[in-house]
mmCIF file with all atom_site columns, C-alpha atoms in Angstrom:
data_model
loop_
_atom_site.group_PDB
_atom_site.id
_atom_site.type_symbol
_atom_site.label_atom_id
_atom_site.label_alt_id
_atom_site.label_comp_id
_atom_site.label_asym_id
_atom_site.label_entity_id
_atom_site.label_seq_id
_atom_site.pdbx_PDB_ins_code
_atom_site.Cartn_x
_atom_site.Cartn_y
_atom_site.Cartn_z
_atom_site.occupancy
_atom_site.B_iso_or_equiv
_atom_site.pdbx_formal_charge
_atom_site.auth_seq_id
_atom_site.auth_comp_id
_atom_site.auth_asym_id
_atom_site.auth_atom_id
_atom_site.pdbx_PDB_model_num
ATOM 1  C CA . MET A 1 1  ? -130.328 -44.988 -56.199 1.00 66.00 ? 21  MET A CA 1
ATOM 2  C CA . ASN A 1 2  ? -129.958 -42.752 -53.149 1.00 79.00 ? 22  ASN A CA 1
ATOM 3  C CA . SER A 1 3  ? -130.907 -39.652 -55.116 1.00 78.00 ? 23  SER A CA 1
ATOM 4  C CA . LEU A 1 4  ? -134.096 -41.419 -56.223 1.00 81.00 ? 24  LEU A CA 1
ATOM 5  C CA . PHE A 1 5  ? -135.228 -41.708 -52.608 1.00 86.00 ? 25  PHE A CA 1
ATOM 6  C CA . VAL A 1 6  ? -134.373 -38.077 -51.957 1.00 83.00 ? 26  VAL A CA 1
ATOM 7  C CA . SER A 1 7  ? -136.382 -37.043 -55.026 1.00 80.00 ? 27  SER A CA 1
ATOM 8  C CA . ILE A 1 8  ? -139.355 -39.114 -53.890 1.00 85.00 ? 28  ILE A CA 1
ATOM 9  C CA . ALA A 1 9  ? -139.132 -37.593 -50.410 1.00 87.00 ? 29  ALA A CA 1
ATOM 10 C CA . ILE A 1 10 ? -139.016 -34.075 -51.865 1.00 85.00 ? 30  ILE A CA 1
ATOM 11 C CA . ALA A 1 11 ? -142.029 -34.803 -54.085 1.00 85.00 ? 31  ALA A CA 1
ATOM 12 C CA . SER A 1 12 ? -143.984 -36.285 -51.169 1.00 90.00 ? 32  SER A CA 1
ATOM 13 C CA . VAL A 1 13 ? -143.348 -33.366 -48.829 1.00 92.00 ? 33  VAL A CA 1
ATOM 14 C CA . LEU A 1 14 ? -144.080 -30.917 -51.627 1.00 90.00 ? 34  LEU A CA 1
ATOM 15 C CA . PHE A 1 15 ? -147.371 -32.692 -52.340 1.00 93.00 ? 35  PHE A CA 1
ATOM 16 C CA . VAL A 1 16 ? -148.566 -32.479 -48.729 1.00 93.00 ? 36  VAL A CA 1
ATOM 17 C CA . VAL A 1 17 ? -147.525 -28.848 -48.282 1.00 95.00 ? 37  VAL A CA 1
ATOM 18 C CA . LEU A 1 18 ? -148.909 -27.622 -51.610 1.00 95.00 ? 38  LEU A CA 1
ATOM 19 C CA . HIS A 1 19 ? -152.214 -29.440 -51.272 1.00 95.00 ? 39  HIS A CA 1
ATOM 20 C CA . GLY A 1 20 ? -152.859 -28.094 -47.783 1.00 92.00 ? 40  GLY A CA 1
ATOM 21 C CA . SER A 1 21 ? -151.791 -24.542 -48.489 1.00 94.00 ? 41  SER A CA 1
ATOM 22 C CA . THR A 1 22 ? -153.726 -24.384 -51.781 1.00 96.00 ? 42  THR A CA 1
ATOM 23 C CA . ARG A 1 23 ? -156.860 -25.751 -50.140 1.00 93.00 ? 43  ARG A CA 1
ATOM 24 C CA . ARG A 1 24 ? -156.613 -23.229 -47.324 1.00 91.00 ? 44  ARG A CA 1
ATOM 25 C CA . PHE A 1 25 ? -155.911 -20.373 -49.752 1.00 94.00 ? 45  PHE A CA 1
ATOM 26 C CA . VAL A 1 26 ? -158.947 -21.204 -51.890 1.00 94.00 ? 46  VAL A CA 1
ATOM 27 C CA . ARG A 1 27 ? -161.174 -21.607 -48.852 1.00 90.00 ? 47  ARG A CA 1
ATOM 28 C CA . THR A 1 28 ? -160.143 -18.348 -47.158 1.00 89.00 ? 48  THR A CA 1
ATOM 29 C CA . ARG A 1 29 ? -158.974 -15.914 -49.838 1.00 91.00 ? 49  ARG A CA 1
ATOM 30 C CA . LEU A 1 30 ? -160.938 -17.020 -52.894 1.00 91.00 ? 50  LEU A CA 1
ATOM 31 C CA . ARG A 1 31 ? -164.234 -17.666 -51.128 1.00 87.00 ? 51  ARG A CA 1
ATOM 32 C CA . TYR A 1 32 ? -166.102 -14.995 -53.122 1.00 89.00 ? 52  TYR A CA 1
ATOM 33 C CA . VAL A 1 33 ? -164.428 -15.554 -56.492 1.00 91.00 ? 53  VAL A CA 1
ATOM 34 C CA . ASP A 1 34 ? -166.850 -17.248 -58.855 1.00 92.00 ? 54  ASP A CA 1
ATOM 35 C CA . ALA A 1 35 ? -164.163 -18.535 -61.222 1.00 93.00 ? 55  ALA A CA 1
ATOM 36 C CA . VAL A 1 36 ? -162.809 -20.906 -58.566 1.00 93.00 ? 56  VAL A CA 1
ATOM 37 C CA . GLN A 1 37 ? -166.139 -22.771 -58.584 1.00 92.00 ? 57  GLN A CA 1
ATOM 38 C CA . LYS A 1 38 ? -165.826 -23.637 -62.285 1.00 94.00 ? 58  LYS A CA 1
ATOM 39 C CA . SER A 1 39 ? -164.802 -27.176 -63.161 1.00 93.00 ? 59  SER A CA 1
ATOM 40 C CA . LEU A 1 40 ? -161.875 -25.859 -65.213 1.00 96.00 ? 60  LEU A CA 1
ATOM 41 C CA . ALA A 1 41 ? -160.179 -24.051 -62.293 1.00 95.00 ? 61  ALA A CA 1
ATOM 42 C CA . PRO A 1 42 ? -158.233 -27.049 -60.876 1.00 96.00 ? 62  PRO A CA 1
ATOM 43 C CA . TRP A 1 43 ? -156.956 -27.925 -64.343 1.00 97.00 ? 63  TRP A CA 1
ATOM 44 C CA . VAL A 1 44 ? -155.785 -24.378 -65.043 1.00 96.00 ? 64  VAL A CA 1
ATOM 45 C CA . ALA A 1 45 ? -154.057 -24.096 -61.664 1.00 96.00 ? 65  ALA A CA 1
ATOM 46 C CA . GLY A 1 46 ? -152.409 -27.501 -62.028 1.00 96.00 ? 66  GLY A CA 1
ATOM 47 C CA . GLY A 1 47 ? -151.278 -26.745 -65.573 1.00 96.00 ? 67  GLY A CA 1
ATOM 48 C CA . ALA A 1 48 ? -149.714 -23.460 -64.525 1.00 96.00 ? 68  ALA A CA 1
ATOM 49 C CA . VAL A 1 49 ? -147.831 -25.167 -61.696 1.00 95.00 ? 69  VAL A CA 1
ATOM 50 C CA . PHE A 1 50 ? -146.661 -27.893 -64.069 1.00 95.00 ? 70  PHE A CA 1
ATOM 51 C CA . LEU A 1 51 ? -145.268 -25.331 -66.513 1.00 95.00 ? 71  LEU A CA 1
ATOM 52 C CA . VAL A 1 52 ? -143.376 -23.509 -63.771 1.00 93.00 ? 72  VAL A CA 1
ATOM 53 C CA . GLY A 1 53 ? -142.203 -26.769 -62.207 1.00 90.00 ? 73  GLY A CA 1
ATOM 54 C CA . SER A 1 54 ? -140.996 -28.245 -65.477 1.00 90.00 ? 74  SER A CA 1
ATOM 55 C CA . ALA A 1 55 ? -139.015 -25.071 -66.143 1.00 90.00 ? 75  ALA A CA 1
ATOM 56 C CA . ALA A 1 56 ? -137.454 -25.377 -62.692 1.00 87.00 ? 76  ALA A CA 1
ATOM 57 C CA . ALA A 1 57 ? -136.715 -29.067 -63.294 1.00 84.00 ? 77  ALA A CA 1
ATOM 58 C CA . GLY A 1 58 ? -133.955 -28.125 -65.713 1.00 83.00 ? 78  GLY A CA 1
ATOM 59 C CA . LEU A 1 59 ? -132.283 -25.889 -63.160 1.00 88.00 ? 79  LEU A CA 1
ATOM 60 C CA . LEU A 1 60 ? -132.469 -27.943 -59.967 1.00 81.00 ? 80  LEU A CA 1
ATOM 61 C CA . PRO A 1 61 ? -130.588 -31.252 -59.726 1.00 79.00 ? 81  PRO A CA 1
ATOM 62 C CA . LEU A 1 62 ? -133.033 -33.293 -57.591 1.00 73.00 ? 82  LEU A CA 1
ATOM 63 C CA . VAL A 1 63 ? -136.240 -31.922 -59.095 1.00 79.00 ? 83  VAL A CA 1
ATOM 64 C CA . GLY A 1 64 ? -137.513 -33.639 -62.199 1.00 83.00 ? 84  GLY A CA 1
ATOM 65 C CA . VAL A 1 65 ? -140.602 -33.778 -64.312 1.00 87.00 ? 85  VAL A CA 1
ATOM 66 C CA . GLY A 1 66 ? -142.143 -36.263 -61.868 1.00 86.00 ? 86  GLY A CA 1
ATOM 67 C CA . THR A 1 67 ? -141.822 -33.748 -59.063 1.00 87.00 ? 87  THR A CA 1
ATOM 68 C CA . ALA A 1 68 ? -143.398 -31.077 -61.255 1.00 90.00 ? 88  ALA A CA 1
ATOM 69 C CA . LEU A 1 69 ? -146.240 -33.453 -62.087 1.00 93.00 ? 89  LEU A CA 1
ATOM 70 C CA . SER A 1 70 ? -146.737 -34.267 -58.397 1.00 92.00 ? 90  SER A CA 1
ATOM 71 C CA . ALA A 1 71 ? -146.839 -30.561 -57.533 1.00 93.00 ? 91  ALA A CA 1
ATOM 72 C CA . ALA A 1 72 ? -149.347 -29.898 -60.325 1.00 95.00 ? 92  ALA A CA 1
ATOM 73 C CA . PHE A 1 73 ? -151.595 -32.704 -59.099 1.00 96.00 ? 93  PHE A CA 1
ATOM 74 C CA . ALA A 1 74 ? -151.362 -31.402 -55.520 1.00 96.00 ? 94  ALA A CA 1
ATOM 75 C CA . VAL A 1 75 ? -152.365 -27.874 -56.492 1.00 97.00 ? 95  VAL A CA 1
ATOM 76 C CA . GLY A 1 76 ? -155.195 -29.071 -58.728 1.00 96.00 ? 96  GLY A CA 1
ATOM 77 C CA . ALA A 1 77 ? -156.529 -31.343 -55.996 1.00 96.00 ? 97  ALA A CA 1
ATOM 78 C CA . GLY A 1 78 ? -156.167 -28.541 -53.452 1.00 95.00 ? 98  GLY A CA 1
ATOM 79 C CA . VAL A 1 79 ? -158.176 -26.139 -55.597 1.00 96.00 ? 99  VAL A CA 1
ATOM 80 C CA . ALA A 1 80 ? -160.887 -28.743 -56.110 1.00 95.00 ? 100 ALA A CA 1
ATOM 81 C CA . ALA A 1 81 ? -161.018 -29.579 -52.392 1.00 93.00 ? 101 ALA A CA 1
ATOM 82 C CA . GLY A 1 82 ? -161.095 -25.909 -51.384 1.00 93.00 ? 102 GLY A CA 1
ATOM 83 C CA . ALA A 1 83 ? -163.935 -25.199 -53.812 1.00 93.00 ? 103 ALA A CA 1
ATOM 84 C CA . ARG A 1 84 ? -165.826 -28.206 -52.459 1.00 92.00 ? 104 ARG A CA 1
ATOM 85 C CA . ASP A 1 85 ? -165.311 -26.918 -48.899 1.00 89.00 ? 105 ASP A CA 1
ATOM 86 C CA . ILE A 1 86 ? -166.807 -23.569 -49.920 1.00 89.00 ? 106 ILE A CA 1
ATOM 87 C CA . ARG A 1 87 ? -169.831 -25.208 -51.565 1.00 89.00 ? 107 ARG A CA 1
ATOM 88 C CA . GLN A 1 88 ? -170.471 -27.512 -48.607 1.00 87.00 ? 108 GLN A CA 1
ATOM 89 C CA . GLY A 1 89 ? -169.767 -24.871 -45.987 1.00 81.00 ? 109 GLY A CA 1
ATOM 90 C CA . THR A 1 90 ? -167.254 -27.073 -44.169 1.00 72.00 ? 110 THR A CA 1
ATOM 91 C CA . ALA A 1 91 ? -163.944 -26.049 -42.671 1.00 65.00 ? 111 ALA A CA 1
ATOM 92 C CA . PRO A 1 92 ? -161.851 -29.201 -42.152 1.00 61.00 ? 112 PRO A CA 1
ATOM 93 C CA . ILE A 1 93 ? -158.473 -29.217 -40.461 1.00 59.00 ? 113 ILE A CA 1
ATOM 94 C CA . VAL A 1 94 ? -155.877 -28.296 -43.059 1.00 55.00 ? 114 VAL A CA 1
ATOM 95 C CA . TYR A 1 95 ? -152.114 -28.368 -42.611 1.00 54.00 ? 115 TYR A CA 1
ATOM 96 C CA . GLY A 1 96 ? -150.646 -25.172 -41.195 1.00 52.00 ? 116 GLY A CA 1
ATOM 97 C CA . PRO A 1 97 ? -152.026 -22.258 -39.215 1.00 51.00 ? 117 PRO A CA 1
#
């Protein structure tokens, strides 16, 4: 039961960090990349993170498929939010420097 709470805490922190860093990366580094504006981009990014995370789930004791799914959702949502920021011309406060 205690490891369940640790796994949920890891997934929650990973979600916040990955979403913020992905959003900032898309907004600053991928500003002029047309492919990031396609509707398929968040799905591709999230799917790639899920594949890597599910492979790591077999190696790490507290990381499971749920954590990989949470990380994939965070990256996909971060890509979508960063692309929306570029289209709208906004620069909201995002976690980190």
